[in-house]
mmCIF file of C-alpha atoms in Angstrom:
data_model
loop_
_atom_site.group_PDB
_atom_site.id
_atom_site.type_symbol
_atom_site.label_atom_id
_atom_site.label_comp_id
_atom_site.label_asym_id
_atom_site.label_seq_id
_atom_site.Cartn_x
_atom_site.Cartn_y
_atom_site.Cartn_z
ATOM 1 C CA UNK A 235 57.189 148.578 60.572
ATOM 2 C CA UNK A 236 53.571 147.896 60.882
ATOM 3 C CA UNK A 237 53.800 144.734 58.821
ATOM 4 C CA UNK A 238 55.299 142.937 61.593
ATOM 5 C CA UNK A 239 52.550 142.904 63.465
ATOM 6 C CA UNK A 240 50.700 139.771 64.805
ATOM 7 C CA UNK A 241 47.047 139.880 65.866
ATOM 8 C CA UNK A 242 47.193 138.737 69.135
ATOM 9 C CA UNK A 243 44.614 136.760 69.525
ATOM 10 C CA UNK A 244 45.598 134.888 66.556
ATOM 11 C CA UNK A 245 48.282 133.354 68.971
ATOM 12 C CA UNK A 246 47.301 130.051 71.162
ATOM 13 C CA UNK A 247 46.067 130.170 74.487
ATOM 14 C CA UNK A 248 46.465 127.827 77.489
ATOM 15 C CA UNK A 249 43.987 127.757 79.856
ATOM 16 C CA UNK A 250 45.397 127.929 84.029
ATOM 17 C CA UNK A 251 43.296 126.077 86.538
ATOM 18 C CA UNK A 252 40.502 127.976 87.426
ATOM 19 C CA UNK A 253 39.897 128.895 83.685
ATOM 20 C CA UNK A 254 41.868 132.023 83.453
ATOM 21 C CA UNK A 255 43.600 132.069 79.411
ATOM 22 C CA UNK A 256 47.693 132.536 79.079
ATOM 23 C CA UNK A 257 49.372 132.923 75.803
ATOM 24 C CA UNK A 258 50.992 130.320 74.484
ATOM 25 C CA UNK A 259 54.283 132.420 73.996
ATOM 26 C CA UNK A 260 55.863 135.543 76.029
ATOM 27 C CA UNK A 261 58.471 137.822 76.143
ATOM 28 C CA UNK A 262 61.500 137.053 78.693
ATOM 29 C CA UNK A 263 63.019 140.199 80.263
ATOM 30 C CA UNK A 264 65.865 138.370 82.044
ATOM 31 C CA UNK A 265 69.255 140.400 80.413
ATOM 32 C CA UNK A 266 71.318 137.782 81.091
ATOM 33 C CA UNK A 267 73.957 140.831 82.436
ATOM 34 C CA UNK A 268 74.912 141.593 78.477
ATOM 35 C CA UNK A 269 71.830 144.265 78.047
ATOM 36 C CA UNK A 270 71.065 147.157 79.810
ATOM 37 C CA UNK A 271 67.566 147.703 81.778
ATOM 38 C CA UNK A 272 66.778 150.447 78.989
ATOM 39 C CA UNK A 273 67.812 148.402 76.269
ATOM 40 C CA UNK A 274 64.908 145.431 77.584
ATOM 41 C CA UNK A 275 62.173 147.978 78.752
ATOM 42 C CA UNK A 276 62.848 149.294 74.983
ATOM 43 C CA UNK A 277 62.190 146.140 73.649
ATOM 44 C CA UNK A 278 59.295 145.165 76.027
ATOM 45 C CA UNK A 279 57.366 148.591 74.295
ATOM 46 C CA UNK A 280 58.305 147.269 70.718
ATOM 47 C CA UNK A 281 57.365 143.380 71.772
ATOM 48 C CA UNK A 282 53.970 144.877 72.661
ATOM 49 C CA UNK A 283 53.514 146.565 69.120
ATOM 50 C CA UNK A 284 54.354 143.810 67.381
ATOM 51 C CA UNK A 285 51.441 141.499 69.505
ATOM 52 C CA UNK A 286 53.136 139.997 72.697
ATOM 53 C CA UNK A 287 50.595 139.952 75.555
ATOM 54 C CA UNK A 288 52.720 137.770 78.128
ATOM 55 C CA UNK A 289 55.473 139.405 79.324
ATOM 56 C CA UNK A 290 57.961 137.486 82.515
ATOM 57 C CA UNK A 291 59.569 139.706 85.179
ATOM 58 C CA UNK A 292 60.880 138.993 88.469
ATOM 59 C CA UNK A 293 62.380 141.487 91.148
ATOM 60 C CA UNK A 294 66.096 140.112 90.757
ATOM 61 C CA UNK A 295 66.320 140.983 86.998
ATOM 62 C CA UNK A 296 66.816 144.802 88.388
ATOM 63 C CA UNK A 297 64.316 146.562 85.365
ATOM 64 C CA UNK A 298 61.077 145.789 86.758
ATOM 65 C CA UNK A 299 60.695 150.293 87.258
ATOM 66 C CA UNK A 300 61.419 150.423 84.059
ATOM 67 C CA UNK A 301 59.289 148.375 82.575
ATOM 68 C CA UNK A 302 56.585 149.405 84.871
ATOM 69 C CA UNK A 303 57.011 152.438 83.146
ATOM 70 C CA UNK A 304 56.433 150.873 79.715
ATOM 71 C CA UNK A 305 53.380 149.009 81.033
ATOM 72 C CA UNK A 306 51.897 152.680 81.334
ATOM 73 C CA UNK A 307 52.748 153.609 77.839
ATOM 74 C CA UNK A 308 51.363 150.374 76.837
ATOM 75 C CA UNK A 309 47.911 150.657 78.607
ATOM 76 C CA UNK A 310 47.802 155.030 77.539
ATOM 77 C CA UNK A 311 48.377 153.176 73.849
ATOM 78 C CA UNK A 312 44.839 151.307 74.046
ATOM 79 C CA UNK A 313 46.290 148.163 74.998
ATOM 80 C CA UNK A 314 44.077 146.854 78.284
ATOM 81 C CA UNK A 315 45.148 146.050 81.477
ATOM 82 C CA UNK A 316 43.026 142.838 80.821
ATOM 83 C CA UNK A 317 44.239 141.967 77.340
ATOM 84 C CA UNK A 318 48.188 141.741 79.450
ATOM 85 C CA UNK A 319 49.545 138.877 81.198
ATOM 86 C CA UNK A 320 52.457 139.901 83.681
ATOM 87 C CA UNK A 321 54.056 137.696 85.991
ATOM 88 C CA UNK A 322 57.048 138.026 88.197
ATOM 89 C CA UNK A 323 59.097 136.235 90.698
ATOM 90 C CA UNK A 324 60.396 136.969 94.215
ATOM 91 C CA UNK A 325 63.692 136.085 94.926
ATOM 92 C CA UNK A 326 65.887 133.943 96.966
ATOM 93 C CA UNK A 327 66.478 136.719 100.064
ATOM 94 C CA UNK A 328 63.200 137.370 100.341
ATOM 95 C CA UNK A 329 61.431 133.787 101.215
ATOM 96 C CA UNK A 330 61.442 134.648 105.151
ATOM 97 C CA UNK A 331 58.283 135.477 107.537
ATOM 98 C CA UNK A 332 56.429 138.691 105.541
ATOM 99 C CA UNK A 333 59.054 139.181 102.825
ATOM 100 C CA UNK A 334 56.978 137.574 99.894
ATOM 101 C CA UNK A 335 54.620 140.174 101.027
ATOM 102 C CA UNK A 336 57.056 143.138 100.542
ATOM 103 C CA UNK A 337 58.520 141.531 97.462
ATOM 104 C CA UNK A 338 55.356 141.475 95.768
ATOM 105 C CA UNK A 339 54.482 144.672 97.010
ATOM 106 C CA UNK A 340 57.411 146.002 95.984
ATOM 107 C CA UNK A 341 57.216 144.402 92.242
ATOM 108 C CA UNK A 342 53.343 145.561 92.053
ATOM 109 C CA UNK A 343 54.773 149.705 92.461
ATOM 110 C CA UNK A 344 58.025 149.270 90.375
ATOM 111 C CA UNK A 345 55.687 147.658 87.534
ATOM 112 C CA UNK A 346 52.745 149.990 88.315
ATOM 113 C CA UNK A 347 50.335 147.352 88.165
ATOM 114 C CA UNK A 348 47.590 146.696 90.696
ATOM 115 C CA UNK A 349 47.883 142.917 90.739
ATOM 116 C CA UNK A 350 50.172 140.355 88.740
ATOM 117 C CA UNK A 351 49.071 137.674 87.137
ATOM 118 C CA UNK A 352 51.131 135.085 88.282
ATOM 119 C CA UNK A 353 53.920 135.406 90.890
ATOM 120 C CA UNK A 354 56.808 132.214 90.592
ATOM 121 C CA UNK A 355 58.791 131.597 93.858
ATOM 122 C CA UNK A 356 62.377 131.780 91.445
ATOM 123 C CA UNK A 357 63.951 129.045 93.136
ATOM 124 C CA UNK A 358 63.484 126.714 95.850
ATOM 125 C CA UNK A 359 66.082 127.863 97.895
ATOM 126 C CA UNK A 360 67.021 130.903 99.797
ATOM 127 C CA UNK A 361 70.522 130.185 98.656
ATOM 128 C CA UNK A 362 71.290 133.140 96.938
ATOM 129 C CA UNK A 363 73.966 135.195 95.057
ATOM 130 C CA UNK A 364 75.059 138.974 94.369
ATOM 131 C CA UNK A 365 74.451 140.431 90.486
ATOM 132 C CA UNK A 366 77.139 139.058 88.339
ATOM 133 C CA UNK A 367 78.620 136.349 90.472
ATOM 134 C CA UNK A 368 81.509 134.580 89.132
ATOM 135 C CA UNK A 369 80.851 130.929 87.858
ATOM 136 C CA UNK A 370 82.499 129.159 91.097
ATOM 137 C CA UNK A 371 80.516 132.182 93.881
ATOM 138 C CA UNK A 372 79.850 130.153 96.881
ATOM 139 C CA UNK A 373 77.928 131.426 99.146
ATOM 140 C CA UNK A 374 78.703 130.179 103.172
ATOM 141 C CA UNK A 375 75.035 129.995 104.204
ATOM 142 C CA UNK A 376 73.732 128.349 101.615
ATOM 143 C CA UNK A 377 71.387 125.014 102.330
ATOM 144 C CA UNK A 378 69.905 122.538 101.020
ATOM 145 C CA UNK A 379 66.054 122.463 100.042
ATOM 146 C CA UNK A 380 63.923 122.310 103.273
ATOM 147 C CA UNK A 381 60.248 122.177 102.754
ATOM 148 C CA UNK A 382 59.266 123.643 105.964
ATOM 149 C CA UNK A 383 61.237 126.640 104.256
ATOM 150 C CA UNK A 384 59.842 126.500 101.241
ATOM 151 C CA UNK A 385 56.100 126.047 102.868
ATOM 152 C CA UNK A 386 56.569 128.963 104.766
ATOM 153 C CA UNK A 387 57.128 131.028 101.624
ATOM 154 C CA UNK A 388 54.564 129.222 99.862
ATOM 155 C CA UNK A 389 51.881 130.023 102.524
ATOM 156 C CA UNK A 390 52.546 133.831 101.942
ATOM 157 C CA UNK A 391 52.323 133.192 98.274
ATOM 158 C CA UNK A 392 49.252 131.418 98.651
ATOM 159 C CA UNK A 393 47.845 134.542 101.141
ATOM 160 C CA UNK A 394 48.666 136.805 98.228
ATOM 161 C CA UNK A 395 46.325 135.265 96.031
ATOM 162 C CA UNK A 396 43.628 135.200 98.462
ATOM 163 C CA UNK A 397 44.208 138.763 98.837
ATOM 164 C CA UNK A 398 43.751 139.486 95.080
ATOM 165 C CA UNK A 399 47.468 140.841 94.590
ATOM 166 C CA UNK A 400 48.059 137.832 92.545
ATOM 167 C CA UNK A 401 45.584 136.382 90.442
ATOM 168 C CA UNK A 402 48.142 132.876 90.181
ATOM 169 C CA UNK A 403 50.940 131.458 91.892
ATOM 170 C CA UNK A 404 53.825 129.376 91.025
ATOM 171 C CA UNK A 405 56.963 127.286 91.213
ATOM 172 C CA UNK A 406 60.235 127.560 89.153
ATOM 173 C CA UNK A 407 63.728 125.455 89.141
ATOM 174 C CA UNK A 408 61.609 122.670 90.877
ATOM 175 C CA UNK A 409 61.825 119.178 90.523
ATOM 176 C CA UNK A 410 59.396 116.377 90.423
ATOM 177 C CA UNK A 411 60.588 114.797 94.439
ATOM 178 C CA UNK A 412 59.865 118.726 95.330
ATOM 179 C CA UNK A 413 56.638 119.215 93.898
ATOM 180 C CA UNK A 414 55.729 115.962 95.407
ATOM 181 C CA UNK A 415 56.259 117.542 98.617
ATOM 182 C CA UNK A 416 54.849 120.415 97.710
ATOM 183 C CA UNK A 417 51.601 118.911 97.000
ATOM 184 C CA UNK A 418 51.533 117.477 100.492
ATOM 185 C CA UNK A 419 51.233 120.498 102.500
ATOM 186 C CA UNK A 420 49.966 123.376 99.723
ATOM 187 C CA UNK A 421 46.287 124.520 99.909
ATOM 188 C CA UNK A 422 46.661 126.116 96.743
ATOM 189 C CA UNK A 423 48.156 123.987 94.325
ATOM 190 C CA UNK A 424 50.628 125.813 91.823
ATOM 191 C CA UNK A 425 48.805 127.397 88.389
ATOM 192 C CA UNK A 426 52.478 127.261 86.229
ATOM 193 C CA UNK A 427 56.173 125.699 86.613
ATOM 194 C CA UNK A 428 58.862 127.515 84.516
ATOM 195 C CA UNK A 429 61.354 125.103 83.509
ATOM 196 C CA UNK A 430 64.311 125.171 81.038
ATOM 197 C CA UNK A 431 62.892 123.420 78.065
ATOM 198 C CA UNK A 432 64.525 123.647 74.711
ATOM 199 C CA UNK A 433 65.286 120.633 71.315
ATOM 200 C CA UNK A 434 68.524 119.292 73.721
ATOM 201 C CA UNK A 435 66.850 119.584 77.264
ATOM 202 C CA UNK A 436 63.077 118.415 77.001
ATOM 203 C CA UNK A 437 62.343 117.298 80.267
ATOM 204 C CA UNK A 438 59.921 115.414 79.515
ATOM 205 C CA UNK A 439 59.313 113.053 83.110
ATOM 206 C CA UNK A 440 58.796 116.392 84.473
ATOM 207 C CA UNK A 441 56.928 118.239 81.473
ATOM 208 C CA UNK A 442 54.569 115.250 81.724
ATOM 209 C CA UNK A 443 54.116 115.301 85.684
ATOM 210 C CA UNK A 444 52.883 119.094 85.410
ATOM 211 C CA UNK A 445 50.398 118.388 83.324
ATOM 212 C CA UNK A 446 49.122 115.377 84.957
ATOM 213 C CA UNK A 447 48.376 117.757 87.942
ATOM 214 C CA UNK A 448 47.283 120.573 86.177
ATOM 215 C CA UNK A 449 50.299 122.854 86.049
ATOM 216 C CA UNK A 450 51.341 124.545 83.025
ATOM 217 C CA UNK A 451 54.786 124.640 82.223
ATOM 218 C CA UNK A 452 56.732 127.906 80.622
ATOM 219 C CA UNK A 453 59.569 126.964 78.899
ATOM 220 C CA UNK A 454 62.734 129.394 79.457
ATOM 221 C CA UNK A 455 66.208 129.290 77.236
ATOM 222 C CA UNK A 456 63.623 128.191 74.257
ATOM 223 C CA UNK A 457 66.245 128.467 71.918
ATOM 224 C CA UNK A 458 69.044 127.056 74.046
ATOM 225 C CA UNK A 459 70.247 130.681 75.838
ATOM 226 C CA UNK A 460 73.026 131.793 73.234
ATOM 227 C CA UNK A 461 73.292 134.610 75.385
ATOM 228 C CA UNK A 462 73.044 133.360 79.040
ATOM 229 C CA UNK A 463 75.725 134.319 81.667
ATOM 230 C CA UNK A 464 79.278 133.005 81.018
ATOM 231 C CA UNK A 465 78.704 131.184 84.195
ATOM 232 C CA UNK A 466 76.078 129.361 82.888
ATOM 233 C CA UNK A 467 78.220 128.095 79.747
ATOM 234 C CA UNK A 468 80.216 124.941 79.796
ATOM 235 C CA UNK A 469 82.226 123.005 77.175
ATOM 236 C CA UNK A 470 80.165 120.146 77.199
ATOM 237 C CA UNK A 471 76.816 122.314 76.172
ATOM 238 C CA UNK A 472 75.332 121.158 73.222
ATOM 239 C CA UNK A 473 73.679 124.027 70.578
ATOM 240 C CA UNK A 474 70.423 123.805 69.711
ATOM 241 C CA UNK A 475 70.359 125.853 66.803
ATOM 242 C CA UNK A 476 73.398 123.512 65.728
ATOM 243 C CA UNK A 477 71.008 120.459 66.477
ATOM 244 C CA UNK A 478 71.369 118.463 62.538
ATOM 245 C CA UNK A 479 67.083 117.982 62.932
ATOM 246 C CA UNK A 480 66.799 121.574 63.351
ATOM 247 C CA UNK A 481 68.819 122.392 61.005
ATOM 248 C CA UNK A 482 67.520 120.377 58.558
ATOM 249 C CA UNK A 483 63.908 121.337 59.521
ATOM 250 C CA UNK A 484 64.762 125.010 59.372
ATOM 251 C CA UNK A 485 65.963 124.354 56.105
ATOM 252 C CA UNK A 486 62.655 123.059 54.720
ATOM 253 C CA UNK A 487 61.129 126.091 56.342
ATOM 254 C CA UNK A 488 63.050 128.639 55.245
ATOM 255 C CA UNK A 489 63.795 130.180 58.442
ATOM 256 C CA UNK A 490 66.567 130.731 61.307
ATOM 257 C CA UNK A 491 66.935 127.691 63.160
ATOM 258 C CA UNK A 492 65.729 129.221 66.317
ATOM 259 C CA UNK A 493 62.626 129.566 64.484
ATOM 260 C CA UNK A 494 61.752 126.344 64.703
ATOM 261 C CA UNK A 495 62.762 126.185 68.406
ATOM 262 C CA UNK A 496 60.004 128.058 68.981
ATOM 263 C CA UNK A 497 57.620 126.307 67.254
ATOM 264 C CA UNK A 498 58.100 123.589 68.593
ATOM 265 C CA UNK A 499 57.705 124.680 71.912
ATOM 266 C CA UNK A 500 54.279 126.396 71.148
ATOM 267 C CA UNK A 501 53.085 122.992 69.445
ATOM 268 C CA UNK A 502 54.211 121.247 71.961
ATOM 269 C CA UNK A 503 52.343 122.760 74.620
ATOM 270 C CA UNK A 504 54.633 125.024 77.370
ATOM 271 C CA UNK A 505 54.912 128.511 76.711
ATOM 272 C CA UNK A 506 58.059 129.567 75.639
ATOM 273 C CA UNK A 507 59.629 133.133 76.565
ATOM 274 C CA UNK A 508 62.072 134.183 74.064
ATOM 275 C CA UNK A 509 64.232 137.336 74.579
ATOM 276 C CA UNK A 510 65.896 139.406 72.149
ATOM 277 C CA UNK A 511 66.175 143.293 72.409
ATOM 278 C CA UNK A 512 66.241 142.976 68.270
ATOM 279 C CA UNK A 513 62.918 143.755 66.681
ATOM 280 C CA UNK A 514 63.420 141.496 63.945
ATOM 281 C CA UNK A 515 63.689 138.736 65.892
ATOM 282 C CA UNK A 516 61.328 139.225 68.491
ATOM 283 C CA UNK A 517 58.718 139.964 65.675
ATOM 284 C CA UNK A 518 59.718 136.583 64.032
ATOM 285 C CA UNK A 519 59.627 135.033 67.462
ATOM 286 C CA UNK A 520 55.457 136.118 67.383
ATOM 287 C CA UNK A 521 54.481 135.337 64.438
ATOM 288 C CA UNK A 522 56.494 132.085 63.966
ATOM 289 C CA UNK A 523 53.761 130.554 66.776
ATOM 290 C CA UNK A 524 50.900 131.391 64.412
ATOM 291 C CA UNK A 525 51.593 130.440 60.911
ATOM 292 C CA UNK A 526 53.502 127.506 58.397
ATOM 293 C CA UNK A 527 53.077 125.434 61.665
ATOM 294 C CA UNK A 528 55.731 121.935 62.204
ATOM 295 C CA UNK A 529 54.356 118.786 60.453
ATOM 296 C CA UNK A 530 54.074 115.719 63.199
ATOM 297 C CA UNK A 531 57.029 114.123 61.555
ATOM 298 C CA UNK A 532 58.818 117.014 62.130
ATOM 299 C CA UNK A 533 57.799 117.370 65.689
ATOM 300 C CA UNK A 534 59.050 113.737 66.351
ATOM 301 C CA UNK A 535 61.989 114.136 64.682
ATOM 302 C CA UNK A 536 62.769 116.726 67.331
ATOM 303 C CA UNK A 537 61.850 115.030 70.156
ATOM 304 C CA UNK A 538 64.899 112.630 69.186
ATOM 305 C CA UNK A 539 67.087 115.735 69.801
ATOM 306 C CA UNK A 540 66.655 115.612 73.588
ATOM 307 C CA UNK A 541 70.247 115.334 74.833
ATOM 308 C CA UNK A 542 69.458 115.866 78.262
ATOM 309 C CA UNK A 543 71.682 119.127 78.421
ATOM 310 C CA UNK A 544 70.729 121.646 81.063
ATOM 311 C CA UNK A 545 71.924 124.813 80.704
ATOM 312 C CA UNK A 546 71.372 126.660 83.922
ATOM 313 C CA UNK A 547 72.483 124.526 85.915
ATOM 314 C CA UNK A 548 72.544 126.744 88.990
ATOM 315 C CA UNK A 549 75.748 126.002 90.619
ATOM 316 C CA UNK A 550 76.038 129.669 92.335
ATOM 317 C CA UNK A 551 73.272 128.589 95.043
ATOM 318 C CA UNK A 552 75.105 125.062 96.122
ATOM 319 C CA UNK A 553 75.516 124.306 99.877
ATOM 320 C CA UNK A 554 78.551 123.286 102.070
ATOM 321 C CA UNK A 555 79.078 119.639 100.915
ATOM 322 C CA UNK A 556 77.343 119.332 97.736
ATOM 323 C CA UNK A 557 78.911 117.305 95.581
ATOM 324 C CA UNK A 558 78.237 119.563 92.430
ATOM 325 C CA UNK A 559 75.308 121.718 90.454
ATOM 326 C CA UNK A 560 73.018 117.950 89.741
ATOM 327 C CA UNK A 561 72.772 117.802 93.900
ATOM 328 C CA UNK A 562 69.924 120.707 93.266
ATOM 329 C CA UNK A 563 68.167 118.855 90.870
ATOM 330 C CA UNK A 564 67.205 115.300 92.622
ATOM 331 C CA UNK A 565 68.802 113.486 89.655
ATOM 332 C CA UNK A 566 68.345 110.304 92.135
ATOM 333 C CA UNK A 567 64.828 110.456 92.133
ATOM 334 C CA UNK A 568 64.569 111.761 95.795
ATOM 335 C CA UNK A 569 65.288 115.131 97.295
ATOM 336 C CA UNK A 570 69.424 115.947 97.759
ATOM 337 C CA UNK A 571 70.502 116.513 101.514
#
């Protein structure tokens, strides 16, 4: 097994405002509700042999003890609390006066950690849903985005970093009329966005307005989510590892055509957080960002497979007269009521 390893620092860094290094790829641990929470704490110990660093939890995944208890293997293996990068997210029923605060508190025990590196508010609404909701769950108190909501979560998140429980904060699901208003109010201005990026949903208005303002994106569904929820999936979804460029690409490369999905993301510049509970693949998923890197013809070849095809598309947390799932992403250019 040991020649699937990748020397970690081998892989690309971005550097977070303030100066603080993130790799340029991570390990998702999001099971989608097809793998057990043993099953992805299993693979979060073998993802660490094989050179991860970055690994992306969040409370509502429901593994975060277990892989707390992996963390502790990890760091008993020689592997530094330092050398890891951990984040995590608090969910949608916990944005309320002091509940970020027992959220994170409650993520810091289950992952035995004493601080995370960067906490995400998941989404931007409070809207939320139970595990395994069907594809047309609606839930009777949902509401549209409010920022005076969202600020008064985002002033807790902010007080956790002050407090050295996080050493970053930041935004996910969020669009570019949010983090506009966002950036009128915040005193701490987000580190990271995760985003869906992938070939046939590059994003790039938004991509290019986080970096502007010195947010780095993390790119989730790198390889276009073969295995996201059924509720997620829709006839009109395009494949990326069907894409004819990335085929064709893969081709030249020799490789799986979700190979070069993740290549490209590293090369681009977000951080993308494959998951697969497969060794094989997760190994290939490491060492694809440092070697037999994409030519620039290549790349630009694939940035003509943008199709603008979201994937999540989030339609569990819509409100009482929403329209349908693009109301919660300000496809108009201003914020949905």
């Amino acid at each position: 097994m040991s020649n699937d390893i990748v020397n970690p620092s081998l892989v690309p860094q971005r550097i977070l405002r303030g100066g603080d290094k993130m790799p340029g790829i991570g390990m998702g641990t999001f099971g989608s509700d097809r793998f057990s929470a043993e099953d992805i704490a299993a693979a979060v110990k073998g993802a660490a042999e094989v050179g991860f660093r970055l690994f992306d939890c969040a409370s509502v995944y429901g593994n975060e003890h277990l892989i707390g208890e992996v963390f502790e293997d990890i760091m008993k293996s020689g592997i530094t609390r330092e050398e890891l990068f951990i984040t995590s997210k608090v969910w949608n029923d916990m944005h309320g006066k002091g509940d970020v605060l027992l959220s994170c508190a409650k993520s810091l025990k289950d992952l035995k950690l004493d601080y995370i590196d960067l906490y995400f508010v998941h989404w931007p609404f409070r809207n939320f849903h139970p595990k395994g909701a069907a594809p047309d769950y609606h839930n009777k108190n949902a509401r549209p985005f409010s920022i005076e909501q969202y600020m008064e979560t985002w002033y807790q998140m902010e007080r956790l970093q002050k407090a050295g429980y996080v050493k970053h904060i930041g935004v996910s699901n969020m669009t570019v009329p949010k983090l506009k208003e966002l950036f009128k109010y915040c005193t701490v201005m987000p580190a990271a966005i995760e985003m869906e990026l992938h070939p046939c949903f590059q994003q790039p208005e938004q991509f290019k307005f986080a970096l502007d303002h010195g947010i780095q994106p993390i790119g989730f569904c790198p390889i276009g989510s073969p295995t996201r929820p059924d509720r997620d999936k829709t006839s009109e979804d395009y494949v990326d590892i069907e894409d004819p460029a990335i085929v064709e690409i893969a081709k030249a490369h020799n490789v799986h055509p979700a190979v070069i999905c993740v290549k490209w993301a590293v090369q681009r510049g977000q951080t993308p957080i494959p998951f697969s509970i497969h060794r094989k693949e997760y190994a290939s998923n490491i060492r694809c960002a440092v070697e037999d890197p994409l030519t620039e013809e290549e790349m630009k070849k694939i940035e003509g497979s943008d199709k603008n095809c979201r994937l999540i598309k989030g339609q569990v947390f819509l409100w009482d007269g929403a329209k349908d799932w693009k109301d919660l992403w300000d496809l108009n250019g201003e914020i949905t009521k």
